[in-house]
XYZ file of C-alpha atoms in Angstrom:
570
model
C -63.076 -113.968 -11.062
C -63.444 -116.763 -13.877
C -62.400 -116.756 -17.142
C -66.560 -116.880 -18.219
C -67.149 -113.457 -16.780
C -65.134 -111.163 -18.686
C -65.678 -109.472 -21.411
C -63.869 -107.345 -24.123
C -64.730 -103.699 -25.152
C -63.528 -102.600 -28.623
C -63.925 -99.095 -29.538
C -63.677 -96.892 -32.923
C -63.420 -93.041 -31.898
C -62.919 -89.971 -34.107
C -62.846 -87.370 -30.930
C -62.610 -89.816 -27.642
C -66.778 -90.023 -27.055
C -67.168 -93.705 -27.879
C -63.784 -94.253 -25.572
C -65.904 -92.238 -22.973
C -68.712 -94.765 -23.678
C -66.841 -97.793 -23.429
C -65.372 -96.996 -19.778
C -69.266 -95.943 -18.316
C -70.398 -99.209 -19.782
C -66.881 -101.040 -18.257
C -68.012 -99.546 -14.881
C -71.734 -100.360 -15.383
C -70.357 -104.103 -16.198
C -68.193 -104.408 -12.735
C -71.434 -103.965 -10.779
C -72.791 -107.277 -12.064
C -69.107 -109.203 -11.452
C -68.123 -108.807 -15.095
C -63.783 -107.886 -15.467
C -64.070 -105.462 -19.376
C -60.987 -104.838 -21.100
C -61.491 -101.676 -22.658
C -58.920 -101.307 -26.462
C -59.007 -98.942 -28.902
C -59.768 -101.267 -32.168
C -56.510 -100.450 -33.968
C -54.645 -101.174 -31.209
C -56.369 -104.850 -30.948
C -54.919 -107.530 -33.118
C -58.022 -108.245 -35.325
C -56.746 -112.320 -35.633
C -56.954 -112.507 -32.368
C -61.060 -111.842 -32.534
C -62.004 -115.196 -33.135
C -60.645 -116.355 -30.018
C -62.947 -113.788 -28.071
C -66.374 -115.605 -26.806
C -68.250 -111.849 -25.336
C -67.262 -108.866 -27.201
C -68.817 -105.263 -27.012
C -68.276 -102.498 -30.240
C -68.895 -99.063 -29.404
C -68.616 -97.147 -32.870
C -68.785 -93.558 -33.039
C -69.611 -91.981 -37.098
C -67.994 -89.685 -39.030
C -67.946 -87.554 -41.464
C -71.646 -88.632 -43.934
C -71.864 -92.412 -42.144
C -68.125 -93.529 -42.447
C -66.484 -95.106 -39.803
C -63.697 -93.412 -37.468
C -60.281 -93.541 -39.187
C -59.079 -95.965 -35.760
C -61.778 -98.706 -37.502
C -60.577 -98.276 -41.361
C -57.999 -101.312 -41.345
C -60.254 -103.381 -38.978
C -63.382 -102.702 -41.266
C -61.610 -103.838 -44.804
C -60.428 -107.033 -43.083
C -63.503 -107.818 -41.874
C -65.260 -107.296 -45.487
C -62.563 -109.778 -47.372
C -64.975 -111.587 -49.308
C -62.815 -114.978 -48.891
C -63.781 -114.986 -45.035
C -65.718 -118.065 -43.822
C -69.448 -117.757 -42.759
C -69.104 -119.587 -39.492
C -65.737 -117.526 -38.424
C -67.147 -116.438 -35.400
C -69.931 -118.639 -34.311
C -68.465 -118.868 -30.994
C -69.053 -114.921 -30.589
C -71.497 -113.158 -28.417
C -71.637 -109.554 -29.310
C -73.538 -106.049 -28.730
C -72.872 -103.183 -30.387
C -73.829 -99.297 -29.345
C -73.395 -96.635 -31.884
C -72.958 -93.167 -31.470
C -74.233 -90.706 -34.154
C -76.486 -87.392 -34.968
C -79.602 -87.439 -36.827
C -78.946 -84.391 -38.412
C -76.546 -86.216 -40.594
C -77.911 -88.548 -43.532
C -76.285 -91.742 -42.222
C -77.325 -91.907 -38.618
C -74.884 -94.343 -36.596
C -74.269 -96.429 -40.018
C -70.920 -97.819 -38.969
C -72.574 -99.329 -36.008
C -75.261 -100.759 -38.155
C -73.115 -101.697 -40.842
C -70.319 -103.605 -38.426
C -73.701 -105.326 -36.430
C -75.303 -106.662 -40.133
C -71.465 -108.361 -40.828
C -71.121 -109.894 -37.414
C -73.851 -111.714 -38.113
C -73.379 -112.760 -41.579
C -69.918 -114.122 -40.290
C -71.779 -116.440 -37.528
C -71.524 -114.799 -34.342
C -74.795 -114.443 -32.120
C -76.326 -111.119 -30.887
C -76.575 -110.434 -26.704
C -79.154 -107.943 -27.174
C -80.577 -105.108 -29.855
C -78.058 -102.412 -30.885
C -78.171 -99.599 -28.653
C -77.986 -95.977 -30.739
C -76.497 -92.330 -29.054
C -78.033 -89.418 -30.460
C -76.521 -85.892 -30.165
C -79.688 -84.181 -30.752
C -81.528 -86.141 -27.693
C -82.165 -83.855 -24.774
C -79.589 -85.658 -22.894
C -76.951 -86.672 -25.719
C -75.598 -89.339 -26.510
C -76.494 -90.610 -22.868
C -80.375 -90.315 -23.718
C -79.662 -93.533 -25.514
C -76.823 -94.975 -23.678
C -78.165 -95.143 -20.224
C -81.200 -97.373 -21.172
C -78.999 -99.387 -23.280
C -76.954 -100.188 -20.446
C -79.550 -101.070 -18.432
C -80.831 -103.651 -21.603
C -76.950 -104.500 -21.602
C -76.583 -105.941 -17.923
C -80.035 -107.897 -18.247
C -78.744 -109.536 -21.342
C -75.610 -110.532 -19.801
C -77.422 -111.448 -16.364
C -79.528 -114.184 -18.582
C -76.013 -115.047 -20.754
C -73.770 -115.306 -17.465
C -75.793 -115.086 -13.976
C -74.223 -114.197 -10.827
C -71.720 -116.686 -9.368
C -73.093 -118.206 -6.028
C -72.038 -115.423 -3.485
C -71.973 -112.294 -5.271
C -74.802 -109.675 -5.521
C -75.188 -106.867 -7.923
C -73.961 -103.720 -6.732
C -76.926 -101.447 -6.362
C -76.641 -97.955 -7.528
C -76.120 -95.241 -6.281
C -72.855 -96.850 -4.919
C -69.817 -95.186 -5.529
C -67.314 -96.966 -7.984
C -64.009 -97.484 -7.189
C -61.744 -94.789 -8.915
C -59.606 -95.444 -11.945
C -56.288 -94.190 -10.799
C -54.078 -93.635 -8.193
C -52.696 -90.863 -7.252
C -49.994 -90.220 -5.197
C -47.484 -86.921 -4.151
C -44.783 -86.120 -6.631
C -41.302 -84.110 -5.933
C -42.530 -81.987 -9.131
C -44.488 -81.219 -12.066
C -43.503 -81.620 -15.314
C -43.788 -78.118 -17.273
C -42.828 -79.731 -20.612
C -46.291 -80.022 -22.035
C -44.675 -81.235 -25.382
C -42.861 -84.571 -23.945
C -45.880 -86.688 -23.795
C -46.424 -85.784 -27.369
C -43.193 -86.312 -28.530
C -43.213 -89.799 -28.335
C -46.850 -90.287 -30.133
C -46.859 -91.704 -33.326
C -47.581 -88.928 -36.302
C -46.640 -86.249 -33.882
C -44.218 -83.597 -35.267
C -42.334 -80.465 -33.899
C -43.666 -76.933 -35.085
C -43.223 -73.636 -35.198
C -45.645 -71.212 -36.209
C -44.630 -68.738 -39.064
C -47.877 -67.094 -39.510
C -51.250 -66.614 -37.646
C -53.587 -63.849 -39.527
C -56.904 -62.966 -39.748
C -58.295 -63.624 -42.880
C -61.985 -62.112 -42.687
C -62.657 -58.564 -42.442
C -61.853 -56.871 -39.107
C -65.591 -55.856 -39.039
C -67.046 -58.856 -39.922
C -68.737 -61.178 -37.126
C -66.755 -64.379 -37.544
C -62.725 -64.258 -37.085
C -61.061 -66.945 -39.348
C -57.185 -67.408 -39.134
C -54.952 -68.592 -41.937
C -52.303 -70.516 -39.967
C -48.710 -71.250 -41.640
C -46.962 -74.314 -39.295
C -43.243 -75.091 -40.080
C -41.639 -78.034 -39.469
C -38.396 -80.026 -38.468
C -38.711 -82.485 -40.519
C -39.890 -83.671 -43.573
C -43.656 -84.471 -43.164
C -45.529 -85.873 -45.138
C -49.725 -86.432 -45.892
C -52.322 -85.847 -48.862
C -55.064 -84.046 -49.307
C -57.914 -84.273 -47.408
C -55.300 -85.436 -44.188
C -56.238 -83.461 -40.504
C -53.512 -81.998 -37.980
C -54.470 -82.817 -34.759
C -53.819 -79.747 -32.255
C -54.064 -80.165 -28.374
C -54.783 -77.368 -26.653
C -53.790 -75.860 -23.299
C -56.550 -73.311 -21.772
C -55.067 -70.043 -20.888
C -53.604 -70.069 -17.662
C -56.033 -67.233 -16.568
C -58.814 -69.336 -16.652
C -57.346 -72.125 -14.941
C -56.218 -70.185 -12.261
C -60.215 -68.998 -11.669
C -61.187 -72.505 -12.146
C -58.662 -73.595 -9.495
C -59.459 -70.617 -6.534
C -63.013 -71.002 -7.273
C -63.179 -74.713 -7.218
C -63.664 -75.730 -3.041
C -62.855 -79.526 -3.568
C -58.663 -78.419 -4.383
C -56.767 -77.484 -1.360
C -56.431 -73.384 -0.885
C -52.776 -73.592 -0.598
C -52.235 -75.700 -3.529
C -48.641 -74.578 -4.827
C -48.331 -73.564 -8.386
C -46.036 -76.337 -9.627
C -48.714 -79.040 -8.027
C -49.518 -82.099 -10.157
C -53.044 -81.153 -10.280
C -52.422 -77.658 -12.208
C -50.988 -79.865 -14.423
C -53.888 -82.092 -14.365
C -56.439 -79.303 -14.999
C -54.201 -77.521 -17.917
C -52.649 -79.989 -19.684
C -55.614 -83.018 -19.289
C -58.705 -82.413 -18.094
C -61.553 -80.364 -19.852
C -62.840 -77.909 -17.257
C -64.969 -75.854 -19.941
C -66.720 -78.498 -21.285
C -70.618 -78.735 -21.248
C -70.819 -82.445 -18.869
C -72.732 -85.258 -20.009
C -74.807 -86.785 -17.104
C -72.600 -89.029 -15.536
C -70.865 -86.160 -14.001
C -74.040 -85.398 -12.164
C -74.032 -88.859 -10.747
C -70.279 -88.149 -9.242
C -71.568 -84.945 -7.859
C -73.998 -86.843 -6.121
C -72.030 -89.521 -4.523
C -69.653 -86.526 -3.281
C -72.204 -83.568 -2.229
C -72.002 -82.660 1.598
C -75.554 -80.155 1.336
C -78.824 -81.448 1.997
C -79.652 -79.027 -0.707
C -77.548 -79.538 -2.812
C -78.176 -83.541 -3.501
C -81.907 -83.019 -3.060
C -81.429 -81.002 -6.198
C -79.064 -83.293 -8.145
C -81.290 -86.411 -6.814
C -84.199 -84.122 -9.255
C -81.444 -83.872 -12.333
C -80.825 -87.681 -11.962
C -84.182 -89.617 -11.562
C -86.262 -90.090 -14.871
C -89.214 -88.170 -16.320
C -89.255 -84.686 -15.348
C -86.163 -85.166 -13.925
C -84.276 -85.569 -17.437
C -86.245 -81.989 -18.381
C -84.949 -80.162 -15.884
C -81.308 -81.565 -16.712
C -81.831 -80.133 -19.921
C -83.064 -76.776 -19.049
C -80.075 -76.531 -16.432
C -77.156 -77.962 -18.401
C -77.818 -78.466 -22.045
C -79.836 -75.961 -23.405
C -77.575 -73.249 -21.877
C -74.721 -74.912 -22.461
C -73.479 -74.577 -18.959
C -69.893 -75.698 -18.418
C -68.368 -77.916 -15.323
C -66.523 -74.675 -14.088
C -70.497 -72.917 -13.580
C -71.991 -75.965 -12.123
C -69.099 -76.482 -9.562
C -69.437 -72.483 -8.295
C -73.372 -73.570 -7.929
C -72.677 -77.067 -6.452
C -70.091 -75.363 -4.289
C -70.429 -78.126 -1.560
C -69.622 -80.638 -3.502
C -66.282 -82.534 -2.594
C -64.277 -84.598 -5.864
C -61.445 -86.305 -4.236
C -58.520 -85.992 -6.264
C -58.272 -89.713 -7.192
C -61.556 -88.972 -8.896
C -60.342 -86.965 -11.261
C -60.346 -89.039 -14.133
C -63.697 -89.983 -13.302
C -65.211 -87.152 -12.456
C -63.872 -84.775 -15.504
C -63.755 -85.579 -19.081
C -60.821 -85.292 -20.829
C -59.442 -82.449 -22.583
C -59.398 -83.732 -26.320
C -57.033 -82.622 -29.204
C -59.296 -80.584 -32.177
C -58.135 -81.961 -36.107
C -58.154 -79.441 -38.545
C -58.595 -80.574 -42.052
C -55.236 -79.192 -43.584
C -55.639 -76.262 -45.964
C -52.600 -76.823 -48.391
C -50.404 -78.946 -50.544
C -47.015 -80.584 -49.060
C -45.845 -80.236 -52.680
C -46.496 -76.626 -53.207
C -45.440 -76.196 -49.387
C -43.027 -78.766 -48.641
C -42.471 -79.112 -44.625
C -45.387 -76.844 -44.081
C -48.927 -77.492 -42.874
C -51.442 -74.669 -43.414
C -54.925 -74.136 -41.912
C -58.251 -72.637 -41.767
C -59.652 -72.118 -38.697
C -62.730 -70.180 -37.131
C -62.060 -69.069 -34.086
C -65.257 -69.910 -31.701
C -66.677 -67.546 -30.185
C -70.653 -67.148 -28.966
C -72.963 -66.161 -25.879
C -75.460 -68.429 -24.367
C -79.034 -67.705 -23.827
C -77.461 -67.104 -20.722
C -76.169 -64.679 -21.840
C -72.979 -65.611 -20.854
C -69.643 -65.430 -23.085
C -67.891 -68.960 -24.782
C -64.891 -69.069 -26.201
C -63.521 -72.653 -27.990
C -60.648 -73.913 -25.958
C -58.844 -74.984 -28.755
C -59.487 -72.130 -31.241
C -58.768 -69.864 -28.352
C -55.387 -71.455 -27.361
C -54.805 -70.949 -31.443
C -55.946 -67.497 -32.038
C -53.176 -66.525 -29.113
C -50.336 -68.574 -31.029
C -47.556 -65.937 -32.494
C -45.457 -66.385 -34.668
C -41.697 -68.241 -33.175
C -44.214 -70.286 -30.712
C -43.349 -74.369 -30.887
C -46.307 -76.835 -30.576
C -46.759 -80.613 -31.600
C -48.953 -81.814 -34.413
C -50.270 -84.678 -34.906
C -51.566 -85.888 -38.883
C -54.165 -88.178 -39.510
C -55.335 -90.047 -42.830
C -58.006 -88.051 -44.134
C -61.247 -89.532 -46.403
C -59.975 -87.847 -49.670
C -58.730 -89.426 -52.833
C -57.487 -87.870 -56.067
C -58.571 -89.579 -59.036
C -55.749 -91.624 -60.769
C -55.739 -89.986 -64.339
C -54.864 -85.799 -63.822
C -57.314 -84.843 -67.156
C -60.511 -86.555 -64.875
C -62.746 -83.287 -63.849
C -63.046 -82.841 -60.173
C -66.056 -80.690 -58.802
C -65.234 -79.131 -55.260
C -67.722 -77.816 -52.673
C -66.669 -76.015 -50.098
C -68.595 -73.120 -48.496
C -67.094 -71.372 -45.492
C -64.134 -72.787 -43.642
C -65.353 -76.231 -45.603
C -63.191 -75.050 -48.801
C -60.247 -75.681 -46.285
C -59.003 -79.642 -47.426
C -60.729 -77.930 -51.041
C -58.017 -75.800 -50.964
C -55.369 -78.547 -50.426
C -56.833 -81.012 -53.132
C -57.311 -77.716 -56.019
C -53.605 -76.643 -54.819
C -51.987 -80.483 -55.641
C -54.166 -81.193 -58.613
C -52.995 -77.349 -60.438
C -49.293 -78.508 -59.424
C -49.781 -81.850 -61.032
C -50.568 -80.157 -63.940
C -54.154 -80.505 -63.970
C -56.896 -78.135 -65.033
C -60.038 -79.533 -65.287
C -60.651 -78.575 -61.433
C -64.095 -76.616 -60.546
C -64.556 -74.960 -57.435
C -68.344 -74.241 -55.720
C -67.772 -71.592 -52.383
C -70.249 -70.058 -50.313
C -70.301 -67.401 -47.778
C -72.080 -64.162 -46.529
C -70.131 -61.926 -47.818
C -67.591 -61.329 -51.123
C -65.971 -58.745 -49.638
C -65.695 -59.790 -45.823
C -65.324 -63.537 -45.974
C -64.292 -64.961 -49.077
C -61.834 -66.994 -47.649
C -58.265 -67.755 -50.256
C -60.786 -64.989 -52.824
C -57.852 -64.247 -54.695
C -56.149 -67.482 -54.914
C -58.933 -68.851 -56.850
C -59.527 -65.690 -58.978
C -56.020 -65.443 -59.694
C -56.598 -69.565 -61.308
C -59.557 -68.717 -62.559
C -57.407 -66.246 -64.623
C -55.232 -68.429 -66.026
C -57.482 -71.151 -66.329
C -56.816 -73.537 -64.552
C -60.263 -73.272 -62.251
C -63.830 -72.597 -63.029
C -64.635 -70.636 -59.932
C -67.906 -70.216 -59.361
C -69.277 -68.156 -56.090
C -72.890 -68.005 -53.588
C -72.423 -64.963 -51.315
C -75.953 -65.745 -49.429
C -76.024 -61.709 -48.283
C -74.864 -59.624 -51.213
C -78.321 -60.076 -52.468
C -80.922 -57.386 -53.027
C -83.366 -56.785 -49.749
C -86.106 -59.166 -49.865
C -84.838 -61.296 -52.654
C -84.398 -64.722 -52.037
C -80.723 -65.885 -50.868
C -78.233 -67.617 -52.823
C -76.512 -70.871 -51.757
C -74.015 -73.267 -53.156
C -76.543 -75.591 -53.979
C -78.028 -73.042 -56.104
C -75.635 -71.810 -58.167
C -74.975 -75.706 -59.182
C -78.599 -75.961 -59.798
C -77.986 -72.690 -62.440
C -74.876 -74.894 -63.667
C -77.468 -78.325 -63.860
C -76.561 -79.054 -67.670
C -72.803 -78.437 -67.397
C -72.977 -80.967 -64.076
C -74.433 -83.580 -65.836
C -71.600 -83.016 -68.860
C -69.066 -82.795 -66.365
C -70.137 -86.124 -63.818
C -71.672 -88.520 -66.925
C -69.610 -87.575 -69.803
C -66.264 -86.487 -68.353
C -66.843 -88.966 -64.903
C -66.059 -86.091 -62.852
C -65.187 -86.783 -59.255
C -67.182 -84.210 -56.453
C -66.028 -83.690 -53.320
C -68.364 -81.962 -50.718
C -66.709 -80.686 -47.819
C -68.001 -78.270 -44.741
C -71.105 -78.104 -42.409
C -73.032 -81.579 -41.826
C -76.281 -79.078 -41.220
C -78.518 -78.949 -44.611
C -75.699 -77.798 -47.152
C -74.692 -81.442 -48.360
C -78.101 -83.053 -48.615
C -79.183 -79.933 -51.068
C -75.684 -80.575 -52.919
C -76.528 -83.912 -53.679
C -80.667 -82.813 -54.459
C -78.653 -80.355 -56.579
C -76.677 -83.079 -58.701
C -79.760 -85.370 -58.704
C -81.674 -82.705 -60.118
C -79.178 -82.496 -63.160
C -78.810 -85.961 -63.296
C -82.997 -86.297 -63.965
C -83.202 -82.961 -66.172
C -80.540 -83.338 -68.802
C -79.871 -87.375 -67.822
C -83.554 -88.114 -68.801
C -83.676 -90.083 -65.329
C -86.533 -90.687 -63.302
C -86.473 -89.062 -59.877
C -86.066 -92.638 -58.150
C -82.978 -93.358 -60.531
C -81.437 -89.927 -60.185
C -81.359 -90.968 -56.546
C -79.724 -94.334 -56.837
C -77.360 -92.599 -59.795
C -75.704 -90.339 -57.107
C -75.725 -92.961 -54.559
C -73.710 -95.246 -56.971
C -71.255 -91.981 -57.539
C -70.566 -92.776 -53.430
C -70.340 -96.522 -53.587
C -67.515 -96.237 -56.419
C -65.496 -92.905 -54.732
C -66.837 -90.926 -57.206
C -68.469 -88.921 -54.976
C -66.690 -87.881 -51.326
C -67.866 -86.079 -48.251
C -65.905 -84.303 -45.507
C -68.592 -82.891 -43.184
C -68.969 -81.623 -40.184
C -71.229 -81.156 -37.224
């Protein structure tokens, strides 16, 4: 294949969807004769980019519209205002981003990357393509049009050597590993991790329940040890990956007709299926397609031939799969024909993905310690059916003397440089967890000036760290001020976060004008941090004097400078 038909794939990810992206678009890409190099983008030497003549970004968002931690480095090199206007004129690029509309910033990375591309010469294949989670299909209501838009584009920028021919779909592509017998299986689920950058040994010293045994929602205070002596700030995430409990793999494995029925315990692929491979996960569509290319009922593919073709078909994907939330396990006992050869593995099944946990404490006030917050996720379908988080799940059944590997990642957070500047926290729920870590630092600094915003239902089933802050608030050292959205009369109006600040409007404005008071909103991504920052505006234009429009841009500004930081969710 020549040089002039290949192409690179660079992609940011925060939980491995935009790496999931960039190998359906690499396999999309061989049917027209194209060789993609698919590279995470901090493990691509960003000098080398000018070099590259056809490059793809797939950008997933984070967070309010920041970029995945993986794209941080890349990002600030790329806006050094001393770069040259022309640097990459001899670039072709395309760039798909993956986001959520119910977040403010919908795929801004992607948009923000694609705008400095082309400021810096290089020359756009085709429009930006844009995932959205809330589409009927996922991200892949977006992506699979884009792809076709994709393979046009490069058809017109590269056509078809003399003697190939696109591969029509729905041809089966070749598999992306090999495997082959082993003389064992390796138990050790810790090695791999051992060698990973970040990753330290742990031992767990606590694991309790910190709501009320009654209440609804269980949420664990975790206490981690370590061997050595770790190190990260406020705001950082431990990165847990989970093993499903061997119960469930062993249903998944006798239930599952496409394994052999006298697979041996210690086979490779029950190490496959527990240690790397998500079973439990709700499939996006491509898995459909590889059900398809390996059903053996008439049935059976008549049906899946519905789920794949457009229209109606995409509605009755829906209905099936994503509305219910069915997982791979269900749709494999109803597709029970169906026949994944084992080299298809990788292909076939996502993988199973570590969780990160914003860290819940201080390394100076806990030195060699990580603590977290964690719900533990648990929910029916409108099947009916139960769902339990794999990764919660694997936590919840951690005791104490049980050794795991952690991985830490940079978190968003920054402390303000002088200890006497006011901070403002908001964190309702388990959002008060990197809160807690940030409050915790700042009072063993020596700092004071530290207010704290929580939410929940209830004071006296879910106030999570409730006497922590009371017991600051007590000596003074935190202005703790509480929204418990049910202990509220019948038929009076609930109370939220955003309106107890509202209550607070005139000391806000003191606090973020006068004092230049840092806020830091951490927690759900839902409604919670839009009415935060209506909240602020609103104090901003009552006891500011600002005009709505300028109360706006006021708070915006607050962002732009780090004044103003969010940690949310989805």
């Amino acid at each position: 294949m020549s040089e002039s038909r290949t192409l690179l794939i660079l992609f940011a990810t925060e939980t491995g969807n935009a790496q999931d992206v960039s190998d359906t678009i690499a396999r999309q890409c061989r049917r027209i004769s194209f060789h993609a190099r698919v590279i995470s983008i901090d493990a691509y030497p960003l000098a080398d980019l000018v070099a590259e003549e056809l490059v793809l970004f797939v950008i997933s968002t984070t967070g309010s519209g920041q970029e995945p931690r993986s794209m941080t480095p890349s990002w600030n090199m790329l806006l050094r205002s001393d770069l040259p206007n022309n640097l990459f004129e001899d670039m072709t690029f395309a760039v798909f981003g993956l986001g959520d509309t119910a977040y403010e910033k919908f795929c801004w990375p992607a948009k923000k990357l694609c705008r400095r591309l082309l400021t810096l010469g290089a020359t756009e294949l085709c429009e930006r393509g844009e995932g959205d989670d809330q589409h009927l299909l996922g991200i892949d209501g977006g992506l699979l049009p884009w792809i076709d838009t994709l393979l046009e584009a490069l058809l017109r920028h590269s056509p078809l050597p003399l003697g190939k021919a696109e591969v029509p779909l729905p041809s089966i592509p070749p598999p992306r590993v090999k495997l082959v017998p082993a003389e064992g299986a390796n138990d050790d689920h810790a090695e791999p991790l051992r060698h990973l950058d970040n990753y330290h040994s742990a031992t767990v010293r606590h694991n309790e329940r910190i709501t009320a045994r009654d209440w609804y929602q269980d949420v664990r205070h975790l206490e981690l040890d370590f061997d050595d002596a770790i190190q990260y700030s406020p705001g950082d995430v431990a990165v847990i990956h989970p093993t499903p409990n061997p119960k469930d793999v062993d249903s998944f494995l006798e239930n599952n007709q496409t394994l052999p029925p006298n697979l041996p315990r210690t086979a490779t692929i029950r190490e496959l299926f527990t240690r790397y491979v998500d079973f439990s996960a709700v499939p996006r569509r491509g898995f459909f397609q590889y059900l398809r290319y390996f059903s053996t009922d008439d049935v059976e593919t008549e049906k899946l031939n519905e789920f794949l073709s457009p229209g109606e078909g995409a509605d009755e994907l829906y209905e099936y799969c994503y509305r219910v939330k069915r997982t791979i396990k269900e749709i494999l006992i109803d597709f029970h024909h169906v026949k994944i050869p084992k080299c298809y593995i990788f292909d076939a099944f996502p993988s199973l993905r570590p969780r990160q946990f914003s860290i819940a404490s201080s390394v100076k006030v806990h030195p060699g310690q990580i603590q977290l917050c964690i719900a533990i996720v648990k929910y029916r379908t409108q099947l009916r059916l139960p769902r339990r988080g794999v990764c919660t799940t694997y936590i919840s059944e951690l005791k104490p003397g049980d050794k795991l590997f952690v991985g830490i990642q940079k978190g968003f957070f920054q402390l303000p440089t002088q200890k006497d500047t006011p901070i403002i926290c908001v964190g309702p729920g388990t959002g008060v967890a990197p809160i807690r870590s940030l409050i915790e630092q700042r009072i063993h600094d020596g700092s004071t000036a530290n207010v704290l915003y929580f939410g929940s239902r209830s004071a006296s089933k879910d106030q999570h760290y409730g006497p922590e802050w009371k017991a600051y608030a007590e000596t003074q050292k935190l202005t703790y001020r509480t929204a418990f959205s049910r202990d509220v009369p019948e038929g009076t109006k609930r109370i939220y976060v955003q309106d107890v600040i509202q209550q607070d409007a005139e000391d806000i404005w003191k606090l973020v004008d006068q004092a230049g008071a840092w806020v830091y909103i951490s927690g759900s991504s839902n409604k919670m941090p839009t009415a935060v920052k209506s909240a602020i505006q609103d104090a901003v234009e009552r006891f500011g004097g600002y005009t709505p429009e300028d109360a706006v841009r006021y708070v915006e500004r607050m962002g732009q400078e780090g004044r103003l930081i969010e940690e949310c969710w989805s």
